[in-house]
mmCIF file of C-alpha atoms and ligand atoms in Angstrom:
data_model
loop_
_atom_site.group_PDB
_atom_site.id
_atom_site.type_symbol
_atom_site.label_atom_id
_atom_site.label_comp_id
_atom_site.label_asym_id
_atom_site.label_seq_id
_atom_site.Cartn_x
_atom_site.Cartn_y
_atom_site.Cartn_z
ATOM 1 C CA MET T 579 31.436 47.252 48.817
ATOM 2 C CA GLU T 580 29.803 46.181 52.067
ATOM 3 C CA LEU T 581 28.437 42.722 52.617
ATOM 4 C CA HIS T 582 24.759 43.000 53.508
ATOM 5 C CA HIS T 583 23.462 39.736 52.084
ATOM 6 C CA CYS T 584 24.042 36.243 53.376
ATOM 7 C CA VAL T 585 22.855 33.151 51.519
ATOM 8 C CA ILE T 586 22.034 30.168 53.723
ATOM 9 C CA PRO T 587 21.314 26.954 51.795
ATOM 10 C CA ALA T 588 18.778 24.909 53.767
ATOM 11 C CA ALA T 589 17.229 22.761 51.054
ATOM 12 C CA GLY T 590 18.981 19.456 51.825
ATOM 13 C CA LEU T 591 16.970 16.374 52.672
ATOM 14 C CA GLY T 592 18.498 15.669 56.092
ATOM 15 C CA THR T 593 18.699 11.950 55.427
ATOM 16 C CA ARG T 594 21.447 11.505 58.049
ATOM 17 C CA PHE T 595 18.949 12.392 60.771
ATOM 18 C CA LEU T 596 16.096 10.106 59.721
ATOM 19 C CA PRO T 597 13.699 9.310 61.256
ATOM 20 C CA ALA T 598 13.957 12.565 63.295
ATOM 21 C CA THR T 599 13.800 14.610 60.087
ATOM 22 C CA LYS T 600 10.916 12.778 58.413
ATOM 23 C CA ALA T 601 8.626 15.750 59.108
ATOM 24 C CA LEU T 602 10.986 18.246 60.776
ATOM 25 C CA PRO T 603 13.669 20.048 58.735
ATOM 26 C CA LYS T 604 17.116 19.251 60.179
ATOM 27 C CA GLU T 605 17.765 22.991 60.426
ATOM 28 C CA LEU T 606 15.050 23.184 63.093
ATOM 29 C CA LEU T 607 16.655 20.622 65.383
ATOM 30 C CA PRO T 608 17.517 22.480 68.572
ATOM 31 C CA VAL T 609 20.979 23.156 69.870
ATOM 32 C CA LEU T 610 20.390 24.127 73.487
ATOM 33 C CA ASP T 611 17.429 26.523 73.364
ATOM 34 C CA ARG T 612 17.230 27.456 69.671
ATOM 35 C CA PRO T 613 17.191 25.755 66.292
ATOM 36 C CA VAL T 614 20.338 25.229 64.254
ATOM 37 C CA ILE T 615 19.157 27.729 61.598
ATOM 38 C CA GLN T 616 18.850 30.468 64.213
ATOM 39 C CA TRP T 617 22.465 29.977 65.301
ATOM 40 C CA ALA T 618 23.419 30.371 61.640
ATOM 41 C CA ALA T 619 21.264 33.483 61.209
ATOM 42 C CA GLU T 620 22.742 35.048 64.353
ATOM 43 C CA GLU T 621 26.279 34.413 63.100
ATOM 44 C CA ALA T 622 25.413 36.036 59.758
ATOM 45 C CA VAL T 623 23.984 39.094 61.514
ATOM 46 C CA ALA T 624 27.081 39.295 63.744
ATOM 47 C CA ALA T 625 29.144 39.349 60.534
ATOM 48 C CA GLY T 626 27.159 42.357 59.276
ATOM 49 C CA ALA T 627 24.382 40.724 57.242
ATOM 50 C CA ARG T 628 21.067 42.573 57.090
ATOM 51 C CA ARG T 629 19.287 40.395 54.558
ATOM 52 C CA LEU T 630 19.305 36.637 54.868
ATOM 53 C CA VAL T 631 18.495 34.745 51.682
ATOM 54 C CA ILE T 632 17.457 31.283 52.758
ATOM 55 C CA VAL T 633 17.205 28.552 50.136
ATOM 56 C CA ILE T 634 14.570 25.974 51.028
ATOM 57 C CA SER T 635 12.856 23.109 49.243
ATOM 58 C CA ASP T 636 9.476 21.392 49.427
ATOM 59 C CA GLY T 637 8.633 20.334 52.963
ATOM 60 C CA LYS T 638 10.920 22.892 54.616
ATOM 61 C CA GLU T 639 8.337 25.659 55.008
ATOM 62 C CA LEU T 640 8.511 25.328 58.796
ATOM 63 C CA ILE T 641 11.895 27.086 58.654
ATOM 64 C CA GLN T 642 10.116 30.111 57.218
ATOM 65 C CA GLN T 643 7.528 29.944 59.994
ATOM 66 C CA HIS T 644 10.252 30.030 62.609
ATOM 67 C CA PHE T 645 11.287 33.487 61.390
ATOM 68 C CA THR T 646 7.742 34.803 60.887
ATOM 69 C CA VAL T 647 6.068 37.097 63.418
ATOM 70 C CA HIS T 648 3.473 35.161 65.406
ATOM 71 C CA PRO T 649 1.136 37.855 66.855
ATOM 72 C CA ALA T 650 -1.178 35.417 68.689
ATOM 73 C CA LEU T 651 1.750 33.761 70.476
ATOM 74 C CA GLU T 652 3.267 37.116 71.377
ATOM 75 C CA ALA T 653 -0.070 38.399 72.725
ATOM 76 C CA LEU T 654 -0.494 35.249 74.821
ATOM 77 C CA LEU T 655 3.003 35.469 76.293
ATOM 78 C CA GLU T 656 2.481 39.143 77.092
ATOM 79 C CA GLU T 657 -0.895 38.469 78.729
ATOM 80 C CA ARG T 658 0.624 35.738 80.889
ATOM 81 C CA GLY T 659 3.605 37.857 81.864
ATOM 82 C CA LYS T 660 6.099 35.483 80.249
ATOM 83 C CA LEU T 661 8.406 38.317 79.298
ATOM 84 C CA ALA T 662 11.651 36.376 78.888
ATOM 85 C CA GLU T 663 9.944 33.991 76.464
ATOM 86 C CA LEU T 664 8.358 36.945 74.649
ATOM 87 C CA GLU T 665 11.740 38.545 74.234
ATOM 88 C CA ALA T 666 13.211 35.286 72.914
ATOM 89 C CA VAL T 667 10.399 34.912 70.361
ATOM 90 C CA ARG T 668 10.731 38.520 69.202
ATOM 91 C CA ALA T 669 14.507 38.215 68.899
ATOM 92 C CA SER T 670 14.153 35.471 66.294
ATOM 93 C CA ASP T 671 11.543 37.437 64.286
ATOM 94 C CA HIS T 672 13.526 40.629 64.128
ATOM 95 C CA LEU T 673 17.012 39.317 63.488
ATOM 96 C CA ALA T 674 17.166 40.540 59.899
ATOM 97 C CA ASP T 675 15.150 40.891 56.693
ATOM 98 C CA PHE T 676 14.478 37.552 55.069
ATOM 99 C CA THR T 677 14.120 36.488 51.454
ATOM 100 C CA TRP T 678 12.899 32.949 50.819
ATOM 101 C CA VAL T 679 14.079 31.191 47.706
ATOM 102 C CA ARG T 680 13.139 27.713 46.522
ATOM 103 C CA GLN T 681 15.340 25.040 45.055
ATOM 104 C CA ASP T 682 12.928 22.796 43.181
ATOM 105 C CA GLU T 683 15.335 19.941 42.480
ATOM 106 C CA PRO T 684 18.193 18.623 44.639
ATOM 107 C CA LEU T 685 20.922 19.350 42.089
ATOM 108 C CA GLY T 686 23.705 20.246 44.543
ATOM 109 C CA LEU T 687 25.114 23.064 46.677
ATOM 110 C CA GLY T 688 26.270 25.078 43.650
ATOM 111 C CA HIS T 689 22.771 24.917 42.223
ATOM 112 C CA ALA T 690 21.262 25.953 45.589
ATOM 113 C CA VAL T 691 23.496 29.044 45.658
ATOM 114 C CA LEU T 692 22.572 29.801 42.036
ATOM 115 C CA CYS T 693 18.892 29.786 43.078
ATOM 116 C CA ALA T 694 19.718 32.866 45.207
ATOM 117 C CA ALA T 695 21.066 34.872 42.228
ATOM 118 C CA ASP T 696 18.047 37.161 41.747
ATOM 119 C CA ALA T 697 17.669 37.758 45.477
ATOM 120 C CA VAL T 698 21.333 38.733 45.841
ATOM 121 C CA GLY T 699 21.733 40.727 42.614
ATOM 122 C CA ASP T 700 24.985 42.238 41.434
ATOM 123 C CA ARG T 701 26.806 42.509 44.757
ATOM 124 C CA PRO T 702 29.279 40.522 46.830
ATOM 125 C CA PHE T 703 27.663 38.381 49.500
ATOM 126 C CA MET T 704 28.342 35.972 52.314
ATOM 127 C CA CYS T 705 27.288 32.352 52.218
ATOM 128 C CA MET T 706 27.191 29.849 55.047
ATOM 129 C CA LEU T 707 26.196 26.235 55.489
ATOM 130 C CA PRO T 708 24.252 25.740 58.719
ATOM 131 C CA ASP T 709 25.761 22.261 59.286
ATOM 132 C CA ASP T 710 28.427 23.772 61.564
ATOM 133 C CA LEU T 711 28.161 26.267 64.425
ATOM 134 C CA SER T 712 30.862 28.850 64.928
ATOM 135 C CA HIS T 713 32.382 28.672 68.401
ATOM 136 C CA GLY T 714 34.984 31.141 69.624
ATOM 137 C CA PRO T 715 35.494 34.813 70.372
ATOM 138 C CA VAL T 716 35.088 36.046 66.752
ATOM 139 C CA PRO T 717 32.427 34.325 64.616
ATOM 140 C CA VAL T 718 34.040 32.622 61.615
ATOM 141 C CA LEU T 719 31.872 34.509 59.097
ATOM 142 C CA ARG T 720 32.945 37.802 60.733
ATOM 143 C CA GLN T 721 36.589 36.802 60.172
ATOM 144 C CA LEU T 722 35.817 36.203 56.492
ATOM 145 C CA ALA T 723 34.004 39.545 56.168
ATOM 146 C CA ASP T 724 37.024 41.309 57.712
ATOM 147 C CA ALA T 725 39.349 39.538 55.251
ATOM 148 C CA TYR T 726 37.050 40.605 52.398
ATOM 149 C CA ALA T 727 37.237 44.238 53.558
ATOM 150 C CA GLU T 728 41.010 43.998 53.187
ATOM 151 C CA HIS T 729 41.375 41.935 49.998
ATOM 152 C CA GLN T 730 38.133 42.577 48.058
ATOM 153 C CA THR T 731 38.270 39.068 46.593
ATOM 154 C CA PRO T 732 36.245 35.919 47.250
ATOM 155 C CA ILE T 733 37.271 34.487 50.634
ATOM 156 C CA LEU T 734 37.102 30.850 51.741
ATOM 157 C CA ALA T 735 37.203 29.483 55.293
ATOM 158 C CA LEU T 736 40.020 26.932 55.531
ATOM 159 C CA MET T 737 40.906 24.366 58.153
ATOM 160 C CA ARG T 738 43.723 21.822 58.226
ATOM 161 C CA VAL T 739 42.390 18.292 58.583
ATOM 162 C CA PRO T 740 44.109 14.907 58.871
ATOM 163 C CA ARG T 741 44.978 13.787 55.329
ATOM 164 C CA GLU T 742 42.670 10.790 55.416
ATOM 165 C CA GLN T 743 39.694 13.113 56.063
ATOM 166 C CA ILE T 744 40.241 15.517 53.157
ATOM 167 C CA SER T 745 38.033 13.440 50.833
ATOM 168 C CA ARG T 746 34.985 14.642 52.850
ATOM 169 C CA TYR T 747 35.675 18.271 51.905
ATOM 170 C CA GLY T 748 36.584 20.698 49.181
ATOM 171 C CA CYS T 749 40.395 20.917 49.113
ATOM 172 C CA ALA T 750 42.389 24.103 48.430
ATOM 173 C CA THR T 751 45.853 24.475 46.877
ATOM 174 C CA VAL T 752 47.864 27.458 48.127
ATOM 175 C CA ALA T 753 49.811 29.705 45.721
ATOM 176 C CA GLU T 754 51.275 32.051 48.349
ATOM 177 C CA SER T 755 50.724 32.781 52.010
ATOM 178 C CA ASP T 756 50.897 35.663 54.434
ATOM 179 C CA GLY T 757 50.501 34.064 57.858
ATOM 180 C CA SER T 758 47.055 32.493 57.978
ATOM 181 C CA VAL T 759 45.899 34.208 54.755
ATOM 182 C CA HIS T 760 46.485 32.244 51.571
ATOM 183 C CA ARG T 761 46.020 33.033 47.911
ATOM 184 C CA ILE T 762 44.392 29.987 46.405
ATOM 185 C CA SER T 763 45.481 28.570 43.049
ATOM 186 C CA ALA T 764 43.070 25.613 42.806
ATOM 187 C CA VAL T 765 40.121 23.987 44.555
ATOM 188 C CA VAL T 766 38.862 20.430 44.105
ATOM 189 C CA GLU T 767 35.679 18.978 45.588
ATOM 190 C CA LYS T 768 36.196 15.846 47.706
ATOM 191 C CA PRO T 769 39.410 14.515 46.122
ATOM 192 C CA PRO T 770 40.561 10.999 47.065
ATOM 193 C CA ALA T 771 43.016 11.396 49.978
ATOM 194 C CA ASP T 772 45.972 10.098 47.957
ATOM 195 C CA GLU T 773 45.316 12.619 45.177
ATOM 196 C CA ALA T 774 44.636 15.666 47.385
ATOM 197 C CA ALA T 775 46.979 18.610 46.819
ATOM 198 C CA SER T 776 46.913 19.688 50.481
ATOM 199 C CA ASP T 777 45.349 19.122 53.887
ATOM 200 C CA LEU T 778 43.458 22.434 53.723
ATOM 201 C CA ALA T 779 39.723 21.772 53.798
ATOM 202 C CA ILE T 780 37.170 24.324 52.625
ATOM 203 C CA MET T 781 34.671 24.748 55.442
ATOM 204 C CA GLY T 782 31.128 25.979 54.987
ATOM 205 C CA ARG T 783 31.700 29.745 55.159
ATOM 206 C CA TYR T 784 32.334 31.911 52.088
ATOM 207 C CA VAL T 785 32.436 35.459 50.813
ATOM 208 C CA LEU T 786 31.591 35.347 47.118
ATOM 209 C CA THR T 787 31.507 37.903 44.328
ATOM 210 C CA PRO T 788 28.499 38.059 41.975
ATOM 211 C CA ASP T 789 30.457 36.523 39.083
ATOM 212 C CA ILE T 790 29.987 33.206 40.934
ATOM 213 C CA PHE T 791 26.460 33.123 39.509
ATOM 214 C CA ASP T 792 27.706 33.244 35.904
ATOM 215 C CA ALA T 793 30.273 30.585 36.778
ATOM 216 C CA LEU T 794 27.601 28.345 38.316
ATOM 217 C CA ARG T 795 25.283 28.748 35.316
ATOM 218 C CA THR T 796 27.841 26.909 33.209
ATOM 219 C CA THR T 797 29.160 24.513 35.860
ATOM 220 C CA GLU T 798 28.601 20.880 34.901
ATOM 221 C CA PRO T 799 27.708 18.295 37.536
ATOM 222 C CA GLY T 800 30.871 17.190 39.354
ATOM 223 C CA ALA T 801 31.548 15.091 42.474
ATOM 224 C CA GLY T 802 28.524 12.971 43.385
ATOM 225 C CA GLY T 803 26.811 13.994 40.126
ATOM 226 C CA GLU T 804 25.900 17.374 41.700
ATOM 227 C CA ILE T 805 26.568 20.970 40.670
ATOM 228 C CA GLN T 806 29.296 21.853 43.147
ATOM 229 C CA LEU T 807 29.954 25.301 44.598
ATOM 230 C CA THR T 808 33.641 24.346 44.712
ATOM 231 C CA ASP T 809 33.660 23.918 40.912
ATOM 232 C CA GLY T 810 32.100 27.375 40.521
ATOM 233 C CA ILE T 811 34.855 28.789 42.747
ATOM 234 C CA ALA T 812 37.443 27.033 40.557
ATOM 235 C CA ALA T 813 36.099 29.090 37.642
ATOM 236 C CA LEU T 814 36.514 32.291 39.714
ATOM 237 C CA ILE T 815 40.151 31.397 40.384
ATOM 238 C CA ALA T 816 40.712 31.282 36.621
ATOM 239 C CA ARG T 817 39.465 34.904 36.384
ATOM 240 C CA GLY T 818 41.104 36.611 39.373
ATOM 241 C CA PRO T 819 42.504 36.231 42.886
ATOM 242 C CA VAL T 820 40.672 34.178 45.518
ATOM 243 C CA HIS T 821 41.856 34.055 49.134
ATOM 244 C CA GLY T 822 41.359 31.632 51.968
ATOM 245 C CA ILE T 823 41.872 32.180 55.664
ATOM 246 C CA GLU T 824 42.697 29.644 58.319
ATOM 247 C CA PHE T 825 40.149 30.949 60.805
ATOM 248 C CA THR T 826 40.531 31.041 64.573
ATOM 249 C CA GLY T 827 38.066 29.339 66.911
ATOM 250 C CA GLU T 828 36.113 26.261 65.917
ATOM 251 C CA LEU T 829 33.266 25.067 63.763
ATOM 252 C CA LEU T 830 31.178 22.534 65.668
ATOM 253 C CA ASP T 831 29.404 19.858 63.622
ATOM 254 C CA VAL T 832 25.618 19.797 63.879
ATOM 255 C CA GLY T 833 25.116 18.112 60.498
ATOM 256 C CA THR T 834 25.411 14.524 61.741
ATOM 257 C CA PRO T 835 23.552 12.933 64.677
ATOM 258 C CA ALA T 836 26.785 12.237 66.598
ATOM 259 C CA GLY T 837 28.168 15.726 65.942
ATOM 260 C CA TRP T 838 24.870 17.342 66.854
ATOM 261 C CA LEU T 839 24.726 15.412 70.127
ATOM 262 C CA ALA T 840 28.359 16.183 71.000
ATOM 263 C CA THR T 841 27.870 19.881 70.194
ATOM 264 C CA ASN T 842 24.779 20.054 72.398
ATOM 265 C CA ALA T 843 26.650 18.360 75.240
ATOM 266 C CA ARG T 844 29.704 20.558 74.868
ATOM 267 C CA LEU T 845 27.772 23.820 74.769
ATOM 268 C CA ALA T 846 25.425 22.695 77.548
ATOM 269 C CA LEU T 847 28.268 21.908 79.959
ATOM 270 C CA ASN T 848 29.335 25.555 79.967
ATOM 271 C CA ASN T 849 25.836 26.983 79.908
ATOM 272 C CA ALA T 850 24.308 28.656 82.960
ATOM 273 C CA THR T 851 20.850 27.144 82.337
ATOM 274 C CA PHE T 852 21.784 23.621 81.248
ATOM 275 C CA GLY T 853 25.221 22.939 82.754
ATOM 276 C CA ALA T 854 24.085 21.695 86.152
ATOM 277 C CA ALA T 855 21.413 19.371 84.714
ATOM 278 C CA LEU T 856 23.898 17.847 82.286
ATOM 279 C CA ARG T 857 26.546 17.308 84.972
ATOM 280 C CA ASP T 858 23.876 15.651 87.149
ATOM 281 C CA ALA T 859 22.902 13.373 84.276
ATOM 282 C CA GLN T 860 26.554 12.467 83.659
ATOM 283 C CA GLY T 861 26.843 11.551 87.329
ATOM 284 C CA VAL T 862 23.869 9.241 86.953
ATOM 285 C CA VAL T 863 25.244 7.682 83.770
ATOM 286 C CA SER T 864 28.703 7.016 85.191
ATOM 287 C CA ALA T 865 27.397 5.835 88.599
HETATM 288 C C1 G1P W 2239 30.065 21.037 51.324
HETATM 289 C C2 G1P W 2239 31.005 21.574 50.247
HETATM 290 C C3 G1P W 2239 32.446 21.187 50.554
HETATM 291 C C4 G1P W 2239 32.819 21.647 51.940
HETATM 292 C C5 G1P W 2239 31.809 21.110 52.973
HETATM 293 C C6 G1P W 2239 32.091 21.730 54.341
HETATM 294 O O1 G1P W 2239 30.045 19.640 51.241
HETATM 295 O O2 G1P W 2239 30.606 21.062 48.987
HETATM 296 O O3 G1P W 2239 33.314 21.767 49.620
HETATM 297 O O4 G1P W 2239 34.120 21.202 52.247
HETATM 298 O O5 G1P W 2239 30.472 21.454 52.616
HETATM 299 O O6 G1P W 2239 31.296 21.142 55.320
HETATM 300 P P1 G1P W 2239 28.925 18.745 51.995
HETATM 301 O O7 G1P W 2239 29.388 18.612 53.422
HETATM 302 O O8 G1P W 2239 27.633 19.491 51.874
HETATM 303 O O9 G1P W 2239 28.927 17.436 51.270
#
């Protein structure tokens, strides 16, 4: 079955970015010339998604506006001959079909994904957390979709991290491996480093099968008192094979102020529009 749906949870409070995110959803912070959520949407489309199911909460309606056609703005840009800007605005409107879903209470990532159940229906789907940007020749979600085409099982994005950092992530235990593809025998959300079964962190890209929704309906609150997607995936592992791939390329952090700043700087340095200005500024700073 093809993967046409991608769920993007964007209901979190963005407390790490306060006060910047007091009124502005963190997903609308710009990275170079476009908001974080647009980078995520573009990656999903590059992986084959046609319908993006975005989970928002109270106060995050501006995200919806970003992807809504704005006829008055388009008419104005056209009238003034600002054709590059017009094209950029239209590109964000017409990326994909959108379904907007609300998470009324902040009960955790697993609960946010469960809120998308009706919108997704009885089909496999992709899921991505917009806190990281994919950077490299093949978007990470595309790599997962390709692995799904081969294995037809849930697929997790895995990355080796220094042991002391594993407690920030979901952690996967490997049953057997074929190169960078692993069959997973267990997953645990944010284990203490000295109890972690491996150094393989689950990163925020997934292909999931619709039985995840049943699993999440009966998942009790776990780490941090929240309903964890990782715990739902643990239930899937009990029912059938789940694979993980150590992806190629990088995921760049835009979910913390320092990561967001570093990602902007790194992408800007190699960017035709922004590179020169940033190098100039660096010259000023180091002078
Ligand atoms: C979430 C997931 C966790 C995963 C992480 C990747 O945690 O629950 O399993 O490792 O994303 O960034 P969060 O970072 O939202 O606490």
